[in-house]
CSV table of C-alpha atoms in Angstrom, one decimal:
chain,number,residue,atom,x,y,z
A,1,MET,CA,104.4,59.7,95.7
A,2,SER,CA,104.0,63.0,93.8
A,3,GLU,CA,101.8,61.3,91.2
A,4,VAL,CA,99.5,60.0,93.9
A,5,VAL,CA,99.3,63.4,95.6
A,6,ALA,CA,98.4,65.1,92.3
A,7,GLN,CA,95.5,62.7,91.8
A,8,ILE,CA,94.1,62.2,95.3
A,9,ASP,CA,90.8,64.0,96.3
A,10,PHE,CA,91.9,67.2,98.0
A,11,ASN,CA,89.6,66.9,101.1
A,12,THR,CA,91.1,63.5,101.7
A,13,TYR,CA,94.6,64.8,101.2
A,14,ILE,CA,94.3,67.9,103.5
A,15,ASN,CA,92.7,65.8,106.3
A,16,THR,CA,95.5,63.2,106.1
A,17,PHE,CA,98.1,66.0,106.0
A,18,SER,CA,96.6,67.8,109.0
A,19,LYS,CA,96.6,64.6,111.0
A,20,GLU,CA,100.2,63.8,110.0
A,21,LEU,CA,101.3,67.3,111.1
A,22,LYS,CA,99.5,66.9,114.5
A,23,GLN,CA,101.2,63.5,114.9
A,24,LEU,CA,104.7,64.9,114.1
A,25,PHE,CA,104.4,68.2,116.1
A,26,ARG,CA,102.5,67.0,119.2
A,27,GLU,CA,102.8,63.2,119.5
A,28,ASP,CA,106.0,62.0,117.9
A,29,ASN,CA,107.9,65.2,118.9
A,30,ASP,CA,107.5,68.0,121.4
A,31,ILE,CA,107.1,71.2,119.4
A,32,ASN,CA,107.8,73.3,122.5
A,33,GLN,CA,111.3,71.8,122.7
A,34,LEU,CA,111.8,71.8,118.9
A,35,SER,CA,111.0,75.5,118.8
A,36,LEU,CA,113.9,76.3,121.1
A,37,ASN,CA,116.4,75.4,118.4
A,38,ARG,CA,117.3,77.0,115.1
A,39,ASP,CA,116.1,75.2,112.0
A,40,LEU,CA,113.9,72.1,111.8
A,41,PRO,CA,115.7,68.8,112.1
A,42,LYS,CA,116.3,67.4,108.6
A,43,GLU,CA,114.6,64.1,109.2
A,44,PHE,CA,111.6,65.8,110.7
A,45,LEU,CA,111.3,68.2,107.8
A,46,ASN,CA,111.7,65.3,105.3
A,47,LYS,CA,108.6,63.5,106.9
A,48,ILE,CA,106.6,66.7,106.3
A,49,MET,CA,107.8,67.2,102.7
A,50,ALA,CA,107.1,63.5,101.9
A,51,HIS,CA,103.5,64.5,101.6
A,52,LYS,CA,104.4,66.9,98.8
A,53,PRO,CA,102.5,70.0,100.2
A,54,LEU,CA,104.1,72.3,97.6
A,55,ALA,CA,102.4,70.3,94.8
A,56,VAL,CA,99.4,72.6,95.3
A,57,ALA,CA,101.4,75.4,93.7
A,58,ILE,CA,102.7,73.5,90.7
A,59,PRO,CA,100.7,73.3,87.4
A,60,LYS,CA,99.1,70.0,86.4
A,61,ILE,CA,101.1,69.9,83.2
A,62,HIS,CA,104.2,69.6,85.4
A,63,GLY,CA,102.8,67.0,87.7
A,64,GLY,CA,101.3,69.2,90.4
A,65,ARG,CA,97.8,69.8,91.6
A,66,GLY,CA,97.1,72.9,89.5
A,67,VAL,CA,97.9,76.1,91.5
A,68,SER,CA,94.4,76.2,93.1
A,69,VAL,CA,94.2,79.1,95.5
A,70,LYS,CA,91.8,77.2,97.7
A,71,GLU,CA,94.2,74.3,98.0
A,72,CYS,CA,97.2,76.7,98.6
A,73,LEU,CA,95.4,78.5,101.4
A,74,SER,CA,94.3,75.2,102.9
A,75,VAL,CA,97.8,73.9,103.1
A,76,LEU,CA,99.1,77.1,104.6
A,77,ALA,CA,96.3,77.0,107.2
A,78,ALA,CA,96.9,73.3,108.1
A,79,ALA,CA,100.6,74.1,108.6
A,80,SER,CA,100.1,77.3,110.7
A,81,TYR,CA,97.7,75.5,113.0
A,82,GLU,CA,100.7,73.5,114.1
A,83,SER,CA,103.6,75.8,113.3
A,84,LEU,CA,103.6,79.4,112.0
A,85,PRO,CA,107.2,79.1,110.8
A,86,LEU,CA,106.4,76.0,108.8
A,87,SER,CA,103.5,77.8,107.2
A,88,LEU,CA,105.7,80.8,106.4
A,89,MET,CA,108.2,78.4,104.8
A,90,PHE,CA,105.4,77.1,102.6
A,91,GLY,CA,104.1,80.6,101.9
A,92,ILE,CA,107.6,81.8,100.7
A,93,ASN,CA,107.8,78.8,98.4
A,94,ILE,CA,104.2,79.1,97.1
A,95,ALA,CA,103.6,82.9,96.7
A,96,LEU,CA,107.2,84.2,96.2
A,97,PHE,CA,108.7,81.4,94.0
A,98,LEU,CA,106.4,78.7,92.6
A,99,GLU,CA,103.5,80.9,91.5
A,100,PRO,CA,105.6,83.6,89.8
A,101,LEU,CA,107.6,80.9,88.1
A,102,ALA,CA,104.4,79.2,86.9
A,103,LYS,CA,103.2,82.5,85.5
A,104,TYR,CA,106.3,84.1,84.1
A,105,GLY,CA,108.9,81.4,83.8
A,106,GLN,CA,110.0,79.8,80.5
A,107,PHE,CA,108.7,76.3,80.0
A,108,PRO,CA,112.0,74.3,80.0
A,109,VAL,CA,113.0,76.1,83.2
A,110,GLN,CA,109.7,75.4,84.8
A,111,GLU,CA,109.9,71.7,83.8
A,112,HIS,CA,113.3,71.2,85.4
A,113,ILE,CA,112.6,73.1,88.6
A,114,PHE,CA,109.1,71.8,89.2
A,115,SER,CA,110.4,68.2,88.9
A,116,GLN,CA,113.0,69.0,91.5
A,117,PHE,CA,110.3,70.2,93.9
A,118,LEU,CA,108.1,67.1,93.3
A,119,GLU,CA,110.9,64.5,93.2
A,120,LYS,CA,113.6,65.9,95.5
A,121,ASN,CA,111.6,68.2,97.9
A,122,ALA,CA,113.5,71.3,96.7
A,123,MET,CA,112.7,74.7,98.0
A,124,GLY,CA,112.8,78.2,96.6
A,125,GLY,CA,112.8,81.8,97.8
A,126,LEU,CA,112.8,85.4,96.7
A,127,MET,CA,115.6,88.0,97.0
A,128,ILE,CA,114.5,91.7,96.9
A,129,THR,CA,115.5,93.4,100.1
A,130,GLU,CA,118.8,95.2,100.4
A,131,LYS,CA,120.3,96.7,103.6
A,132,ALA,CA,120.0,100.4,102.5
A,133,TYR,CA,116.7,100.0,100.6
A,134,GLY,CA,114.2,98.0,102.7
A,135,SER,CA,110.8,98.7,101.3
A,136,ASP,CA,112.3,101.1,98.7
A,137,ALA,CA,112.8,98.3,96.3
A,138,LEU,CA,112.9,100.6,93.2
A,139,ASN,CA,116.3,101.9,94.3
A,140,MET,CA,118.0,98.5,94.8
A,141,LYS,CA,121.6,98.4,93.7
A,142,THR,CA,121.9,94.8,92.7
A,143,ALA,CA,122.7,95.0,89.0
A,144,TYR,CA,123.1,92.8,85.9
A,145,GLN,CA,124.8,92.9,82.5
A,146,GLN,CA,124.2,90.7,79.5
A,147,VAL,CA,127.2,88.7,78.5
A,148,GLU,CA,127.4,86.1,75.7
A,149,GLY,CA,123.9,84.6,76.1
A,150,SER,CA,123.9,84.9,79.9
A,151,TYR,CA,123.3,87.4,82.6
A,152,HIS,CA,126.0,88.4,85.2
A,153,ILE,CA,124.2,89.5,88.4
A,154,LYS,CA,126.1,91.2,91.2
A,155,GLY,CA,124.9,92.7,94.5
A,156,GLN,CA,123.9,92.0,98.1
A,157,LYS,CA,120.6,91.0,99.6
A,158,HIS,CA,119.5,90.4,103.2
A,159,TRP,CA,116.5,89.2,105.3
A,160,GLN,CA,115.6,86.6,102.7
A,161,GLY,CA,113.6,83.8,104.2
A,162,LEU,CA,115.4,80.4,103.8
A,163,SER,CA,118.8,82.1,103.3
A,164,GLY,CA,121.4,79.3,102.9
A,165,ALA,CA,118.6,76.7,102.8
A,166,ALA,CA,116.7,77.2,99.5
A,167,ASP,CA,117.8,75.4,96.4
A,168,PHE,CA,116.5,78.0,93.9
A,169,TRP,CA,116.0,81.7,94.1
A,170,LEU,CA,114.2,84.4,92.3
A,171,VAL,CA,116.7,87.3,92.3
A,172,THR,CA,115.8,90.9,91.5
A,173,ALA,CA,118.2,93.2,89.8
A,174,ARG,CA,118.4,96.4,87.7
A,175,LYS,CA,120.1,96.5,84.3
A,176,PHE,CA,123.5,98.2,84.3
A,177,GLY,CA,123.5,100.6,81.3
A,178,ALA,CA,126.4,101.7,79.1
A,179,ASN,CA,126.3,105.1,80.6
A,180,GLY,CA,126.9,103.6,84.1
A,181,GLU,CA,123.4,104.2,85.3
A,182,LEU,CA,121.0,101.6,86.5
A,183,ALA,CA,117.7,101.2,84.7
A,184,ARG,CA,114.5,102.2,86.5
A,185,ASP,CA,112.8,98.9,85.8
A,186,ILE,CA,113.5,95.7,87.7
A,187,ASP,CA,114.1,92.2,86.3
A,188,PHE,CA,113.7,88.8,87.8
A,189,PHE,CA,116.1,85.8,87.4
A,190,VAL,CA,116.0,82.2,88.5
A,191,THR,CA,119.2,80.9,90.1
A,192,ASP,CA,120.1,77.3,90.9
A,193,ASN,CA,122.1,77.0,94.2
A,194,ASN,CA,123.4,73.6,93.2
A,195,LYS,CA,125.4,75.0,90.3
A,196,ALA,CA,128.7,76.7,91.2
A,197,GLU,CA,128.3,79.6,88.8
A,198,GLU,CA,124.8,80.3,90.2
A,199,HIS,CA,125.4,79.6,93.9
A,200,ILE,CA,124.5,82.4,96.3
A,201,PRO,CA,126.1,82.0,99.7
A,202,MET,CA,124.8,83.3,103.0
A,203,VAL,CA,127.8,85.1,104.4
A,204,HIS,CA,126.3,86.0,107.7
A,205,ARG,CA,123.4,84.5,109.6
A,206,TYR,CA,121.1,86.7,111.7
A,207,ASN,CA,119.9,85.8,115.1
A,208,ASN,CA,116.2,86.4,114.3
A,209,LEU,CA,114.1,87.1,117.4
A,210,GLY,CA,111.4,84.5,116.4
A,211,LEU,CA,110.7,82.1,113.5
A,212,TYR,CA,113.6,80.0,114.6
A,213,ALA,CA,112.9,77.3,111.9
A,214,ILE,CA,113.7,79.8,109.1
A,215,PRO,CA,117.2,81.0,108.5
A,216,TYR,CA,117.8,84.6,107.6
A,217,GLY,CA,121.0,86.4,106.8
A,218,ILE,CA,123.1,88.3,104.3
A,219,ASN,CA,123.6,86.9,100.8
A,220,GLU,CA,126.4,87.9,98.5
A,221,ILE,CA,125.4,87.7,94.8
A,222,ASP,CA,128.0,87.2,92.0
A,223,VAL,CA,126.4,84.7,89.6
A,224,VAL,CA,126.0,84.0,85.9
A,225,VAL,CA,122.7,82.6,84.7
A,226,PRO,CA,121.5,81.5,81.2
A,227,GLU,CA,119.2,83.8,79.2
A,228,GLU,CA,116.2,81.4,79.6
A,229,GLN,CA,116.3,81.8,83.4
A,230,LYS,CA,115.1,85.4,83.2
A,231,LEU,CA,111.4,85.8,83.9
A,232,THR,CA,109.2,87.2,81.1
A,233,PRO,CA,107.0,90.0,82.3
A,234,GLU,CA,103.7,90.8,80.5
A,235,SER,CA,104.7,94.4,80.3
A,236,THR,CA,107.3,95.8,82.8
A,237,GLY,CA,109.3,94.2,85.6
A,238,ILE,CA,107.8,96.6,88.1
A,239,LYS,CA,104.3,95.4,87.2
A,240,LEU,CA,105.4,91.8,87.5
A,241,MET,CA,106.7,92.6,91.0
A,242,LEU,CA,103.4,94.3,92.0
A,243,ASP,CA,101.4,91.4,90.6
A,244,MET,CA,103.6,89.0,92.6
A,245,LEU,CA,103.6,90.9,95.9
A,246,HIS,CA,99.9,91.7,95.8
A,247,ARG,CA,99.2,88.0,95.2
A,248,SER,CA,101.4,87.1,98.1
A,249,ARG,CA,99.6,89.7,100.3
A,250,LEU,CA,96.2,88.3,99.3
A,251,GLN,CA,97.4,84.8,100.5
A,252,PHE,CA,98.6,86.0,103.9
A,253,PRO,CA,95.2,85.0,105.4
A,254,GLY,CA,96.0,81.4,104.7
A,255,MET,CA,98.9,81.6,107.1
A,256,GLY,CA,96.7,83.6,109.5
A,257,MET,CA,93.8,81.2,109.4
A,258,GLY,CA,95.3,78.2,111.1
A,259,PHE,CA,97.4,80.3,113.5
A,260,ILE,CA,94.4,82.3,114.8
A,261,LYS,CA,92.2,79.2,115.0
A,262,ARG,CA,94.9,77.4,117.1
A,263,LEU,CA,95.2,80.3,119.5
A,264,LEU,CA,91.4,80.5,119.8
A,265,ASP,CA,91.1,76.7,120.5
A,266,GLU,CA,94.0,76.8,123.0
A,267,THR,CA,92.6,80.0,124.7
A,268,LEU,CA,89.1,78.7,124.9
A,269,GLN,CA,90.3,75.4,126.5
A,270,HIS,CA,92.5,77.2,129.0
A,271,CYS,CA,89.8,79.7,130.0
A,272,GLN,CA,87.3,76.9,130.5
A,273,GLU,CA,89.6,74.7,132.6
A,274,ARG,CA,91.4,77.4,134.6
A,275,ILE,CA,89.4,78.0,137.8
A,276,VAL,CA,89.7,81.4,139.5
A,277,GLY,CA,87.6,82.1,142.7
A,278,GLY,CA,85.7,78.9,142.2
A,279,SER,CA,84.6,79.7,138.6
A,280,PRO,CA,86.2,79.2,135.2
A,281,LEU,CA,88.3,82.1,133.8
A,282,LEU,CA,85.8,82.4,131.0
A,283,GLN,CA,83.1,83.6,133.4
A,284,ILE,CA,85.0,86.8,133.9
A,285,ASP,CA,83.6,89.6,131.8
A,286,ALA,CA,86.9,91.1,130.8
A,287,VAL,CA,88.1,87.6,129.7
A,288,LYS,CA,84.9,87.2,127.6
A,289,TYR,CA,85.8,90.4,125.8
A,290,GLN,CA,89.3,89.3,125.0
A,291,VAL,CA,88.3,85.9,123.7
A,292,ALA,CA,85.6,87.5,121.6
A,293,ARG,CA,88.4,89.6,120.0
A,294,ILE,CA,90.1,86.5,118.9
A,295,GLN,CA,86.8,85.1,117.5
A,296,ALA,CA,86.4,88.3,115.6
A,297,ALA,CA,89.9,87.9,114.2
A,298,TYR,CA,89.0,84.3,113.2
A,299,THR,CA,85.9,85.5,111.4
A,300,ILE,CA,87.6,88.4,109.6
A,301,CYS,CA,90.4,86.0,108.4
A,302,SER,CA,87.7,83.5,107.2
A,303,GLY,CA,86.2,86.3,105.0
A,304,MET,CA,89.6,87.2,103.7
A,305,CYS,CA,90.4,83.6,102.7
A,306,ALA,CA,87.0,83.4,100.9
A,307,TYR,CA,87.8,86.6,99.0
A,308,SER,CA,91.3,85.5,98.1
A,309,VAL,CA,90.2,82.3,96.5
A,310,GLY,CA,88.2,84.3,93.9
A,311,GLN,CA,90.9,86.9,93.3
A,312,SER,CA,94.5,85.7,93.7
A,313,GLY,CA,94.9,83.0,91.1
A,314,ILE,CA,97.8,83.3,88.7
A,315,GLU,CA,95.3,83.8,85.9
A,316,HIS,CA,94.6,87.3,87.3
A,317,ASP,CA,96.7,90.5,86.9
A,318,LEU,CA,96.9,91.9,90.4
A,319,ALA,CA,99.3,94.8,89.7
A,320,THR,CA,96.6,97.4,90.3
A,321,LEU,CA,94.8,95.6,93.2
A,322,SER,CA,96.7,97.5,95.9
A,323,VAL,CA,93.8,98.5,98.2
A,324,GLU,CA,92.5,95.0,98.7
A,325,ALA,CA,95.9,93.3,98.8
A,326,ASN,CA,97.3,95.8,101.4
A,327,THR,CA,94.1,95.5,103.4
A,328,LEU,CA,94.4,91.7,103.7
A,329,LYS,CA,98.1,91.7,104.5
A,330,ALA,CA,98.1,94.6,107.0
A,331,LEU,CA,94.9,93.8,108.9
A,332,VAL,CA,95.3,90.0,109.2
A,333,THR,CA,98.9,90.4,110.5
A,334,ASP,CA,97.7,93.0,113.1
A,335,LEU,CA,95.0,90.5,114.1
A,336,MET,CA,97.5,87.7,114.4
A,337,GLN,CA,99.7,89.7,116.7
A,338,GLU,CA,96.7,90.9,118.8
A,339,SER,CA,95.4,87.3,119.1
A,340,ALA,CA,98.8,86.2,120.2
A,341,GLN,CA,99.1,89.0,122.8
A,342,ILE,CA,95.6,88.1,124.2
A,343,SER,CA,96.4,84.4,124.3
A,344,LEU,CA,99.7,85.1,126.2
A,345,GLN,CA,97.9,87.5,128.7
A,346,LEU,CA,95.2,84.9,129.5
A,347,ALA,CA,97.7,82.1,129.8
A,348,GLY,CA,99.3,84.1,132.7
A,349,ALA,CA,103.0,83.7,133.6
A,350,ASN,CA,103.2,80.4,131.7
A,351,GLY,CA,102.6,82.2,128.5
A,352,TYR,CA,105.7,84.2,128.9
A,353,ARG,CA,107.9,81.4,127.7
A,354,LEU,CA,109.4,80.6,124.3
A,355,ASP,CA,108.5,76.9,124.9
A,356,HIS,CA,104.8,77.8,125.3
A,357,ILE,CA,102.5,78.3,122.3
A,358,ALA,CA,101.4,81.8,123.3
A,359,GLY,CA,104.8,83.2,124.0
A,360,ARG,CA,106.1,81.7,120.8
A,361,ALA,CA,103.1,83.0,118.9
A,362,VAL,CA,103.9,86.6,120.0
A,363,VAL,CA,107.5,86.6,118.7
A,364,ASP,CA,106.7,84.5,115.6
A,365,SER,CA,103.8,86.7,114.4
A,366,ARG,CA,105.4,90.1,115.1
A,367,PRO,CA,107.6,90.2,112.0
A,368,PHE,CA,104.5,89.6,109.8
A,369,MET,CA,103.6,93.2,110.5
A,370,ILE,CA,106.9,94.3,109.0
A,371,PHE,CA,107.9,92.2,106.0
A,372,GLU,CA,106.4,92.7,102.6
A,373,GLY,CA,105.7,96.3,103.6
A,374,SER,CA,105.3,97.6,107.1
A,375,ASN,CA,101.7,97.8,108.1
A,376,GLU,CA,101.8,101.6,108.7
A,377,MET,CA,103.0,102.1,105.1
A,378,LEU,CA,100.3,99.8,103.7
A,379,TYR,CA,97.6,101.5,105.7
A,380,SER,CA,98.7,104.9,104.4
A,381,GLN,CA,98.7,103.4,100.8
A,382,ILE,CA,95.1,102.1,101.3
A,383,ALA,CA,94.0,105.6,102.3
A,384,GLU,CA,95.8,107.2,99.5
A,385,GLY,CA,94.3,104.8,97.0
A,386,ILE,CA,90.8,105.5,98.2
A,387,LEU,CA,91.3,109.2,98.3
A,388,LYS,CA,92.6,109.2,94.7
A,389,LEU,CA,89.4,107.4,93.7
A,390,MET,CA,87.3,109.9,95.7
A,391,ARG,CA,88.9,112.9,94.0
A,392,LYS,CA,88.3,111.2,90.6
A,393,SER,CA,84.6,110.9,91.5
A,394,LYS,CA,84.5,114.3,93.1
A,395,GLU,CA,83.3,112.9,96.4
A,396,THR,CA,84.7,114.2,99.8
A,397,ASN,CA,82.6,112.2,102.2
A,398,LEU,CA,84.2,108.8,103.1
A,399,TYR,CA,80.8,107.0,103.8
A,400,ASN,CA,79.2,108.3,100.6
A,401,PHE,CA,82.2,106.9,98.6
A,402,LEU,CA,82.5,103.6,100.4
A,403,LYS,CA,78.8,102.7,100.0
A,404,THR,CA,79.5,102.8,96.2
A,405,TYR,CA,82.9,101.0,96.4
A,406,LYS,CA,82.7,97.3,95.2
A,407,SER,CA,84.6,96.0,98.2
A,408,ALA,CA,82.6,97.9,100.8
A,409,ASP,CA,79.2,98.6,99.4
A,410,ILE,CA,77.5,96.0,101.7
A,411,SER,CA,79.4,96.8,104.9
A,412,ALA,CA,79.5,100.6,104.8
A,413,ASP,CA,76.0,101.0,106.1
A,414,TYR,CA,76.9,99.1,109.3
A,415,PHE,CA,79.2,102.0,110.2
A,416,LYS,CA,77.6,105.0,108.7
A,417,SER,CA,78.1,107.4,111.7
A,418,GLU,CA,81.7,106.4,112.1
A,419,LEU,CA,82.5,106.9,108.4
A,420,ASP,CA,80.5,110.1,108.0
A,421,LEU,CA,83.5,112.4,107.7
A,422,SER,CA,85.0,114.7,105.1
A,423,VAL,CA,88.5,113.9,103.9
A,424,ASP,CA,90.8,115.8,101.6
A,425,GLY,CA,94.3,115.6,100.2
A,426,ASN,CA,95.9,117.7,103.0
A,427,LEU,CA,95.9,115.1,105.7
A,428,LYS,CA,99.0,114.3,107.8
A,429,GLN,CA,100.5,110.9,107.2
A,430,ARG,CA,99.5,109.8,110.7
A,431,ASP,CA,95.9,110.5,109.8
A,432,LEU,CA,96.2,108.6,106.5
A,433,VAL,CA,97.4,105.6,108.5
A,434,THR,CA,94.3,105.9,110.8
A,435,ILE,CA,91.9,106.3,107.9
A,436,GLY,CA,93.6,103.3,106.2
A,437,ARG,CA,93.0,101.2,109.4
A,438,MET,CA,89.3,102.2,109.2
A,439,ILE,CA,88.9,101.4,105.5
A,440,ALA,CA,90.6,98.0,106.0
A,441,ARG,CA,88.1,97.0,108.6
A,442,VAL,CA,85.1,98.1,106.5
A,443,ILE,CA,86.4,96.2,103.5
A,444,SER,CA,87.2,93.1,105.5
A,445,PHE,CA,83.8,93.0,107.2
A,446,HIS,CA,82.4,93.3,103.6
A,447,PHE,CA,84.2,90.0,102.8
A,448,VAL,CA,82.6,88.4,106.0
A,449,LEU,CA,79.1,89.5,104.9
A,450,LYS,CA,79.7,88.0,101.5
A,451,MET,CA,79.9,84.5,103.1
A,452,GLU,CA,76.2,83.8,103.1
A,453,GLY,CA,75.3,81.4,105.9
A,454,PHE,CA,78.5,81.9,107.9
A,455,ASN,CA,77.8,81.5,111.7
A,456,PRO,CA,75.6,84.6,112.4
A,457,ALA,CA,76.8,84.8,116.1
A,458,LEU,CA,80.4,85.1,115.0
A,459,VAL,CA,79.4,87.7,112.4
A,460,GLU,CA,77.6,89.8,115.2
A,461,ILE,CA,80.7,89.5,117.4
A,462,THR,CA,82.8,90.7,114.6
A,463,ARG,CA,80.4,93.6,113.8
A,464,GLN,CA,80.5,94.8,117.4
A,465,ASN,CA,84.3,94.7,117.5
A,466,MET,CA,84.8,96.4,114.1
A,467,LEU,CA,82.3,99.1,115.3
A,468,MET,CA,84.4,99.6,118.5
A,469,ASP,CA,87.6,99.9,116.5
A,470,LEU,CA,86.1,102.4,114.1
A,471,THR,CA,84.8,104.5,116.9
A,472,MET,CA,88.3,104.5,118.5
A,473,PHE,CA,90.0,105.5,115.2
A,474,LEU,CA,87.4,108.3,114.7
A,475,GLY,CA,88.3,109.5,118.2
A,476,GLN,CA,92.0,109.6,117.2
A,477,LEU,CA,91.2,111.6,114.1
A,478,ASN,CA,89.1,114.1,116.1
A,479,ALA,CA,91.9,114.5,118.7
A,480,LYS,CA,93.9,116.3,116.1
A,481,ASN,CA,97.2,115.0,117.5
A,482,GLU,CA,100.0,117.0,115.9
A,483,ALA,CA,102.7,116.3,118.5
A,484,ASP,CA,106.2,115.9,116.9
A,485,PRO,CA,109.2,114.5,118.8
A,486,LEU,CA,112.0,116.7,120.2
A,487,VAL,CA,115.4,115.8,119.0
A,488,GLU,CA,117.0,117.8,121.9
A,489,TYR,CA,114.6,116.7,124.6
A,490,THR,CA,116.8,116.9,127.8
A,491,ASP,CA,116.4,120.6,128.5
A,492,ASN,CA,114.5,121.1,131.8
A,493,ALA,CA,113.5,117.4,131.5
A,494,ASP,CA,115.3,115.7,134.4
A,495,TRP,CA,112.7,114.8,137.1
A,496,VAL,CA,115.3,114.9,139.8
A,497,ASN,CA,115.4,118.7,139.4
A,498,PHE,CA,111.7,119.0,140.2
A,499,LEU,CA,111.5,117.4,143.6
A,500,GLY,CA,110.7,120.7,145.5
């Protein structure tokens, strides 16, 4: 089967795969009922994996389709149209395991593991996050020592997608020095859960709020792996990690694409069929506005996918591409959540159910705004990155700089008055986040405009919505909000004492 998948025309493959997913999720089974339970049934998942969807992220020399970004994003989109958790499952495997292994792994290790994926439907994941160090990965405490041609790795990780389910892991650790200190750099190791000396157990499972199909928990690491299972960075392990995480962030729109399109299709159908006061719901002006917001999200995500295809292949070094990578991840996940909230609102009371696509979409898309860097952190990093470039070019006006920036030079003129502001290095972090949100929209609309011939009506809907967002954010900046929370807030603050 894997040989056939590797040779078949991709358009034929993706159309067949999409139809099979629809058959499995909506005709042979009831996804609304399946989604109430933890994990996907094994036989159900086996039917999906029989189509070898992960072959798109395996090099041709190892029997795969060649790690084509277009094909990877298409598989993610096909999956997320039916199930966001399934798409995330694929995304974890593709961007956080298979692609880094294809780029940095040693050939014999690649050969063995890729064959397991193609022949036995194996899965892999990435272990970075630790309880005390969330996004502060550089201070992780998982450590390793070299012992007789092997590496002994010890520590604890949590919130790893596919905990207790993946067959292989990429584990991050810092070298334990002779002086008792941990090295600043980070190294990556491949582990095989089917080998006793490399097995990483999940010692506690979390009751995650959504994404029921994916197990998350706490993993205790005390393993010994051969030397050849250490990834080989081109320079440092930190740069390897940045290259990998930026590539993953650039591929988030693949998961967003099918998800947003499905919400748009379902919402349009509902608003045309639902009759209120003798007219379809879609005739109400406020509803038109909300549906147009989802269409703008669909258009922005389309532009992101087109950009990602040209930039996120494993042949590129993405370690320094932080502004664009953070833009795609943060904005598309915000748009996914907003689209889900709109879809739920327009569905009415029925939407507020876990066995309804809109209710499920809200809880399933919410963590996307947190993992791989919380969006507020990423927006502030976008602003800091642009401000650094502005200082270097001795430019203080945001519009003047963006009209010369390669990822915004086409779109900046559409928002001249909203971007015509002076920025410096003394901004509060809350203002950096706001400016980052503005920059992300200008950059993303640039990617839309780069798609020559794309539906002009959708482009205009998107322009109007991005203009509205930028105007709102400019208002936030001008409001000069400096309010800080009170830790001791109860003094003279009990309403009962003010009844007169």
